[in-house]
Amino acid sequence: MSLTQNAIRLMHSMSGTSNEPSFCPTLQVLHLKKIGRIHDGRDRWTVVLSDGNNFIEAMLSTRLNHKVSSVEIARFALIKVNKFAVDTGPSGKKFPIILQCDSVLNPGSRLGNPEDIFKAQINPSKTKRDDFDTLIPPYDAGAKMDELERTTKRLKSTVDDHHTSLSAEIQKLEDEEKRIRDKLQNLEEKKQHYANEYGIPNVKYDDEIEINAGGKIIAARRCTLCQLKGTRLEALFCGRWEQKLQRDSNGRIFLDINSDLFQVIVDWLNLLSISPEDDPPQPPSVDEEHKYTLNHLKALFTGRRHSSFPGSPAKILPVVDRFGDDVNKAINERWTSLQELEAGATFLDNNFEDEEQFITSFATGCTSDIITLNVSGTIMATKRATLQVVDESMLAQQFDDTKWTEQGCDNVRVKEWTPDDVANWVKVIDDVPDDIATLFTDNEIKGSE
């Protein structure tokens, strides 16, 4: 069935409450839109009707809502309008109201290339109902609707691309966060591994620890020695390396350091433990003669080799600016947070590596390598390696491994040596005159002397 030609122009030229009984045009529905509800809850619908040449927007009577629900009135459906009225608005715009209609069929596509009747630039009052041949060329509404479909597709494609790009950026953030968290997890597992291998179970921070510091016994609570978190001093006494630490013959932790200056540091730590956080004690100090050694000792225990955190060089952050301002800001802030977390993870990893090297190089060793000396009545203890720092010195020769064996004392403590043991020891020392060795023998000098 064909559309009623020029029906839209004729409807546009009418006014009043009803059409002529003989005029029942067949029109095509191009568009259907619900615009709201009336007071009793029924839906209100508008339709765009076409005769193949022109189209006009019309209102459906609510009595026809059932035809919308049954899809008799739907896009591209052909309907026969049996009764309608034409309303004229304040601006003079004509607006048909479809009161009765019958469904004909639905071809599934638009018929013709209709144009908007209001843009056709006609003057209905001067145009005969049956004379439309002299009108201006029609407005190509079909082309405009095709363009609308194309722009709709472009919009959908753009939105899809936006979502894809945003999802990819978020995935980058998730991957980076997982990498850093894995790095931190690996560090914790490494710490736990060493704690299981070298540490002691159920470390109590109230335990009192006895330390042989260069021959002087110094006692302090573990919590006092571990106050400076992240330092080598804390690592030394936290219990993680307990079974790896060098110990003297009485089982005390041995440190080959200046005992008096270590006592100064422990005294300061005791004072720190009882001071309020907002009023810490002044750093430990000594006379000018010992200041350099004390500073060296403080750097040894409290310094960090990787102390530049958080200002360590970091990789350049990606700057995201292809989304909306709020999204860009949120993404860039998360990148910044990840960079700070990465710097912290790297710092902790490097710090633990330094901790392990410090423990291995400074605090480990065999009990047999600890040498106790009576220096003019003062008992001192040190590592044999310390006495051998200067290869050609008298001390180095005295405590050389080969000469230590040649003494033939079978690991007897020095203070238990017999006069013969002492004499044999003196004889093998280079540059010691024989008459000096004879004096040791004649005077029966024992190891205890």
XYZ file of C-alpha atoms in Angstrom:
449
model
C 0.000 0.000 0.000
C 1.321 3.482 -0.871
C 1.348 6.623 1.235
C -1.206 9.383 0.678
C 0.765 12.008 -1.228
C 0.698 15.612 0.026
C -1.362 14.548 3.059
C 0.994 16.266 5.514
C 0.687 19.615 3.709
C -3.056 19.276 3.674
C -3.153 18.462 7.393
C -0.881 21.456 8.011
C -3.314 23.724 6.176
C -6.244 22.628 8.324
C -7.360 23.827 11.715
C -10.055 22.813 14.119
C -11.051 19.800 16.019
C -11.536 17.212 13.294
C -10.639 16.342 9.744
C -13.058 15.909 6.866
C -14.662 12.420 6.986
C -13.533 11.683 3.446
C -9.871 12.469 4.230
C -8.307 9.407 5.900
C -4.649 9.480 4.797
C -2.204 6.590 5.019
C 1.018 7.802 6.701
C 4.274 6.289 7.946
C 5.548 6.550 11.516
C 9.181 7.729 11.387
C 9.704 8.195 15.093
C 7.880 7.449 18.334
C 8.665 9.148 21.660
C 7.145 9.023 25.143
C 7.021 12.556 26.564
C 5.547 11.907 29.986
C 2.320 10.973 31.731
C -0.989 12.648 32.356
C -2.562 13.004 35.783
C -4.145 9.542 35.776
C -0.804 7.854 35.052
C -1.295 7.105 31.369
C 1.678 7.657 29.047
C 1.737 10.511 26.553
C 3.299 9.781 23.130
C 4.328 11.899 20.151
C 4.969 10.552 16.653
C 6.638 11.890 13.542
C 4.377 11.122 10.551
C 5.432 11.126 6.898
C 3.619 11.024 3.565
C 6.866 10.353 1.704
C 7.370 14.039 0.845
C 6.970 15.837 4.163
C 6.876 14.929 7.826
C 5.272 16.544 10.847
C 5.235 15.902 14.573
C 1.864 14.866 15.979
C 0.396 13.851 19.315
C -1.214 10.441 19.912
C -4.436 10.284 21.861
C -3.976 8.273 25.040
C -6.782 6.035 23.738
C -4.241 4.722 21.217
C -1.659 3.687 23.838
C -2.672 0.055 23.451
C -1.578 0.196 19.802
C 1.849 1.369 20.942
C 2.042 -1.494 23.431
C 1.014 -4.007 20.755
C 3.572 -2.490 18.322
C 0.828 -1.626 15.838
C 2.154 1.904 16.090
C 5.928 1.558 15.825
C 8.818 2.931 13.837
C 8.267 2.613 10.047
C 4.708 1.297 10.593
C 2.029 2.443 8.101
C -1.185 3.662 9.708
C -4.477 4.876 8.307
C -5.528 8.038 10.147
C -9.310 7.904 10.479
C -9.754 10.922 12.706
C -7.502 13.735 13.823
C -7.641 17.321 15.018
C -5.210 20.153 14.355
C -4.184 22.376 17.231
C -2.521 25.746 16.659
C -0.057 26.888 19.286
C 0.626 30.495 20.441
C 3.451 30.773 17.909
C 1.186 29.690 15.071
C 2.721 26.246 14.754
C 0.231 23.558 13.711
C 0.205 20.357 15.746
C -2.032 17.428 14.633
C -3.567 15.172 17.274
C -4.264 11.601 16.093
C -7.574 10.494 17.587
C -8.274 7.284 15.671
C -6.152 5.131 13.386
C -5.751 1.627 12.029
C -2.536 -0.316 11.554
C -1.780 -1.212 7.945
C 1.666 -2.875 7.788
C 5.325 -2.254 8.586
C 7.764 -2.306 5.638
C 10.728 -2.077 8.056
C 12.315 0.982 6.412
C 11.588 4.586 5.569
C 9.585 5.321 2.415
C 10.655 8.315 0.350
C 12.800 11.230 1.485
C 10.435 13.444 3.463
C 11.281 16.956 4.623
C 10.123 18.881 7.670
C 6.902 20.665 6.787
C 7.884 23.637 8.949
C 11.093 24.157 6.977
C 9.473 23.923 3.564
C 8.856 27.707 3.566
C 5.301 27.414 2.367
C 2.414 29.730 3.123
C -0.553 27.443 3.725
C -3.038 30.337 3.677
C -2.094 31.094 0.078
C -1.718 27.494 -1.123
C -4.552 25.421 -2.450
C -4.981 22.011 -0.905
C -4.671 20.272 -4.242
C -1.869 22.450 -5.706
C 1.651 21.595 -4.460
C 3.604 21.541 -7.703
C 4.999 25.074 -7.368
C 6.621 24.536 -3.930
C 10.407 24.931 -3.359
C 12.682 21.852 -3.589
C 12.070 19.517 -0.618
C 14.261 19.455 2.514
C 16.230 16.155 2.511
C 15.169 14.829 5.908
C 16.273 11.319 4.987
C 19.841 12.469 4.478
C 19.716 14.276 7.810
C 18.482 11.151 9.537
C 21.258 9.143 7.873
C 23.737 11.713 9.162
C 22.202 11.359 12.611
C 22.795 7.611 12.470
C 26.397 8.167 11.393
C 27.048 10.633 14.209
C 25.438 8.217 16.662
C 27.825 5.497 15.524
C 30.774 7.875 15.798
C 29.714 8.800 19.314
C 29.443 5.150 20.311
C 32.844 4.395 18.786
C 34.403 7.360 20.594
C 32.864 6.312 23.915
C 34.038 2.724 23.396
C 37.574 3.924 22.602
C 37.494 6.139 25.696
C 36.463 3.221 27.901
C 39.124 0.988 26.337
C 41.842 3.605 26.870
C 40.735 4.284 30.450
C 40.616 0.564 31.236
C 44.131 0.140 29.824
C 45.445 3.022 31.960
C 43.823 1.618 35.088
C 45.316 -1.802 34.284
C 48.785 -0.195 34.110
C 48.212 1.227 37.588
C 47.038 -2.144 38.897
C 50.050 -3.931 37.372
C 52.484 -1.396 38.847
C 50.893 -1.652 42.285
C 51.078 -5.459 42.150
C 54.752 -5.316 41.150
C 55.616 -3.061 44.093
C 53.530 -5.093 46.548
C 55.271 -8.254 45.330
C 58.610 -6.529 45.902
C 57.642 -5.675 49.479
C 56.299 -9.190 50.018
C 59.570 -10.702 48.766
C 61.478 -8.482 51.194
C 59.316 -9.622 54.113
C 59.807 -13.244 53.088
C 63.580 -12.701 52.921
C 63.566 -11.167 56.402
C 61.515 -14.067 57.702
C 63.892 -16.558 56.078
C 66.913 -15.065 57.843
C 64.967 -14.771 61.088
C 64.122 -18.480 60.905
C 67.727 -19.408 60.103
C 69.653 -17.086 62.422
C 67.099 -15.605 64.793
C 65.618 -16.774 68.048
C 61.922 -17.570 68.533
C 59.693 -15.404 70.684
C 62.043 -12.444 70.999
C 61.264 -10.461 74.142
C 62.165 -6.809 74.048
C 62.394 -6.674 77.833
C 65.271 -9.172 77.787
C 68.525 -7.919 79.264
C 71.467 -8.384 76.919
C 75.074 -8.605 78.079
C 77.568 -7.244 75.572
C 81.312 -7.715 75.652
C 82.361 -4.381 74.167
C 86.120 -4.506 73.727
C 86.563 -6.375 77.023
C 84.055 -4.356 79.064
C 80.751 -5.999 79.946
C 77.801 -3.667 79.283
C 74.217 -4.704 80.020
C 71.098 -3.129 78.516
C 67.542 -4.100 77.681
C 66.842 -5.138 74.112
C 64.117 -2.488 73.743
C 66.618 0.209 74.746
C 69.118 -0.893 72.116
C 66.421 -1.156 69.410
C 64.851 2.294 69.785
C 66.325 3.737 66.583
C 64.194 1.925 64.026
C 65.723 1.078 60.673
C 69.300 1.485 61.901
C 72.126 -1.025 62.062
C 71.981 -0.838 65.848
C 68.391 -2.083 65.818
C 69.302 -4.807 63.301
C 72.154 -5.950 65.539
C 70.007 -6.498 68.625
C 66.490 -7.145 67.242
C 66.989 -10.923 67.425
C 66.884 -11.581 63.691
C 70.630 -12.342 63.559
C 71.068 -13.631 67.113
C 72.638 -16.987 66.207
C 75.030 -15.418 63.725
C 76.572 -12.898 66.122
C 80.085 -13.461 67.446
C 80.192 -14.372 71.141
C 82.873 -14.612 73.765
C 83.632 -17.718 75.805
C 80.808 -16.807 78.215
C 78.209 -16.532 75.461
C 78.024 -12.753 75.469
C 77.654 -10.818 72.197
C 81.113 -9.533 71.329
C 81.719 -6.159 69.684
C 85.236 -5.160 68.693
C 84.807 -1.473 69.560
C 85.899 1.174 72.039
C 84.118 0.113 75.214
C 84.012 3.548 76.852
C 82.467 5.210 73.807
C 79.945 2.414 73.366
C 78.987 2.971 77.004
C 78.366 6.646 76.129
C 75.966 5.572 73.376
C 74.144 3.115 75.651
C 73.816 5.782 78.360
C 72.284 8.133 75.792
C 69.847 5.407 74.677
C 68.794 4.864 78.296
C 68.119 8.578 78.604
C 66.211 8.584 75.316
C 63.947 5.771 76.524
C 62.680 7.850 79.449
C 62.465 11.216 77.664
C 59.230 12.601 76.158
C 59.025 12.470 72.370
C 58.831 16.250 72.090
C 61.884 16.767 74.286
C 64.586 14.240 73.325
C 68.021 14.403 74.978
C 70.963 16.099 73.331
C 73.116 13.781 71.180
C 75.913 12.030 73.088
C 79.139 13.984 73.319
C 82.675 13.483 74.624
C 85.862 15.486 74.925
C 87.610 16.703 71.801
C 90.135 13.865 71.865
C 87.474 11.195 71.464
C 84.957 13.132 69.355
C 86.130 11.701 66.022
C 85.935 8.119 67.266
C 82.500 8.685 68.784
C 81.194 10.185 65.535
C 82.575 7.212 63.651
C 80.845 4.853 66.075
C 77.539 6.721 65.772
C 77.770 6.577 61.989
C 78.534 2.874 62.186
C 75.485 2.060 64.291
C 72.910 4.695 63.411
C 73.814 5.730 59.879
C 72.231 4.290 56.782
C 74.165 3.737 53.615
C 70.968 4.506 51.637
C 69.937 7.604 53.548
C 68.685 9.619 50.580
C 65.096 8.317 50.788
C 62.660 9.735 49.821
C 64.608 11.975 47.484
C 66.267 9.170 45.569
C 66.245 9.529 41.780
C 62.989 8.115 40.476
C 61.752 7.255 37.036
C 59.827 9.972 35.235
C 56.126 9.800 35.990
C 53.707 9.449 33.066
C 51.480 12.521 32.796
C 47.951 11.524 31.821
C 45.905 14.271 30.157
C 43.666 12.518 27.624
C 40.634 12.114 29.879
C 38.472 14.538 31.817
C 40.132 16.824 34.370
C 38.860 14.894 37.398
C 39.908 11.540 35.934
C 43.325 12.890 34.881
C 43.887 14.265 38.378
C 42.901 10.998 40.071
C 45.124 8.905 37.777
C 48.149 11.206 38.141
C 47.749 11.285 41.925
C 47.760 7.492 41.986
C 50.921 7.411 39.839
C 52.542 9.773 42.355
C 51.515 7.523 45.257
C 52.927 4.496 43.465
C 56.198 6.328 42.838
C 56.507 7.128 46.540
C 55.718 3.514 47.435
C 58.319 2.309 44.920
C 60.956 4.633 46.401
C 60.134 3.347 49.877
C 60.288 -0.288 48.775
C 63.657 0.262 47.087
C 64.974 2.011 50.194
C 63.874 -0.826 52.474
C 65.356 -3.422 50.133
C 68.702 -1.614 49.949
C 68.662 -1.022 53.690
C 68.170 -4.726 54.390
C 70.999 -5.596 52.002
C 73.215 -3.159 53.902
C 72.044 -4.694 57.185
C 73.043 -8.178 56.048
C 76.471 -6.969 54.894
C 76.985 -5.093 58.172
C 76.172 -8.126 60.302
C 78.413 -10.376 58.213
C 81.405 -8.042 58.118
C 81.225 -6.531 61.604
C 79.398 -8.756 64.052
C 80.194 -12.342 63.079
C 83.136 -14.576 63.858
C 84.363 -17.470 65.958
C 84.830 -17.323 69.699
C 88.432 -18.472 69.232
C 89.196 -15.302 67.255
C 88.549 -13.116 70.319
C 91.795 -12.182 72.058
C 91.691 -10.983 75.659
C 94.634 -8.814 76.715
C 95.790 -7.412 80.018
C 97.174 -4.022 79.073
C 98.873 -2.535 82.120
C 96.177 -3.929 84.341
C 93.282 -3.062 82.038
C 91.474 -6.035 80.535
C 90.784 -5.472 76.838
C 89.339 -7.756 74.167
C 89.588 -7.558 70.410
C 89.569 -9.725 67.327
C 92.807 -11.281 66.205
C 92.190 -9.705 62.768
C 92.234 -6.271 64.386
C 95.671 -6.939 65.841
C 96.885 -7.937 62.376
C 95.683 -4.879 60.473
C 99.276 -3.691 59.939
C 100.926 -6.736 58.359
C 104.547 -6.009 59.322
C 103.867 -4.841 62.850
C 104.967 -6.672 65.991
C 101.330 -7.299 66.901
C 100.571 -8.808 63.515
C 103.536 -11.184 63.844
C 102.624 -12.164 67.369
C 99.110 -13.168 66.357
C 99.884 -14.594 62.924
C 98.106 -17.934 62.454
C 101.324 -19.864 61.748
C 103.145 -18.476 64.747
C 100.075 -18.945 66.897
C 100.231 -22.657 66.025
C 104.008 -22.849 66.473
C 103.637 -21.808 70.092
C 102.479 -25.353 70.745
C 100.117 -24.283 73.473
C 97.274 -26.481 72.226
C 94.717 -23.696 72.498
C 95.595 -23.066 76.160
C 94.576 -19.578 77.260
C 97.522 -17.147 77.353
C 97.210 -16.511 81.074
C 97.670 -20.281 81.619
C 100.957 -20.493 79.680
C 103.968 -21.912 81.475
C 107.354 -20.095 81.413
C 108.433 -22.472 78.612
C 105.324 -21.582 76.591
C 106.121 -17.892 76.998
C 109.799 -18.402 76.091
C 108.885 -20.381 72.968
C 106.432 -17.696 71.929
C 109.061 -14.934 72.297
C 111.672 -16.889 70.350
C 109.550 -17.135 67.209
C 108.821 -13.408 67.086
C 110.909 -11.701 64.447
C 113.235 -8.873 65.517
C 113.194 -9.895 69.207
C 116.845 -10.319 70.320
C 117.819 -13.673 71.810
C 118.936 -12.050 75.055
C 115.422 -10.724 75.560
C 114.046 -14.218 75.097
C 116.604 -15.468 77.608
C 115.366 -12.915 80.136
C 111.854 -14.364 79.850
C 113.289 -17.830 80.498
C 115.583 -16.798 83.356
C 112.799 -14.951 85.124
C 110.277 -17.736 84.514
C 107.657 -15.342 83.167
C 104.242 -17.023 83.047
C 101.321 -16.270 80.747
C 99.403 -14.665 83.579
C 102.144 -12.035 83.852
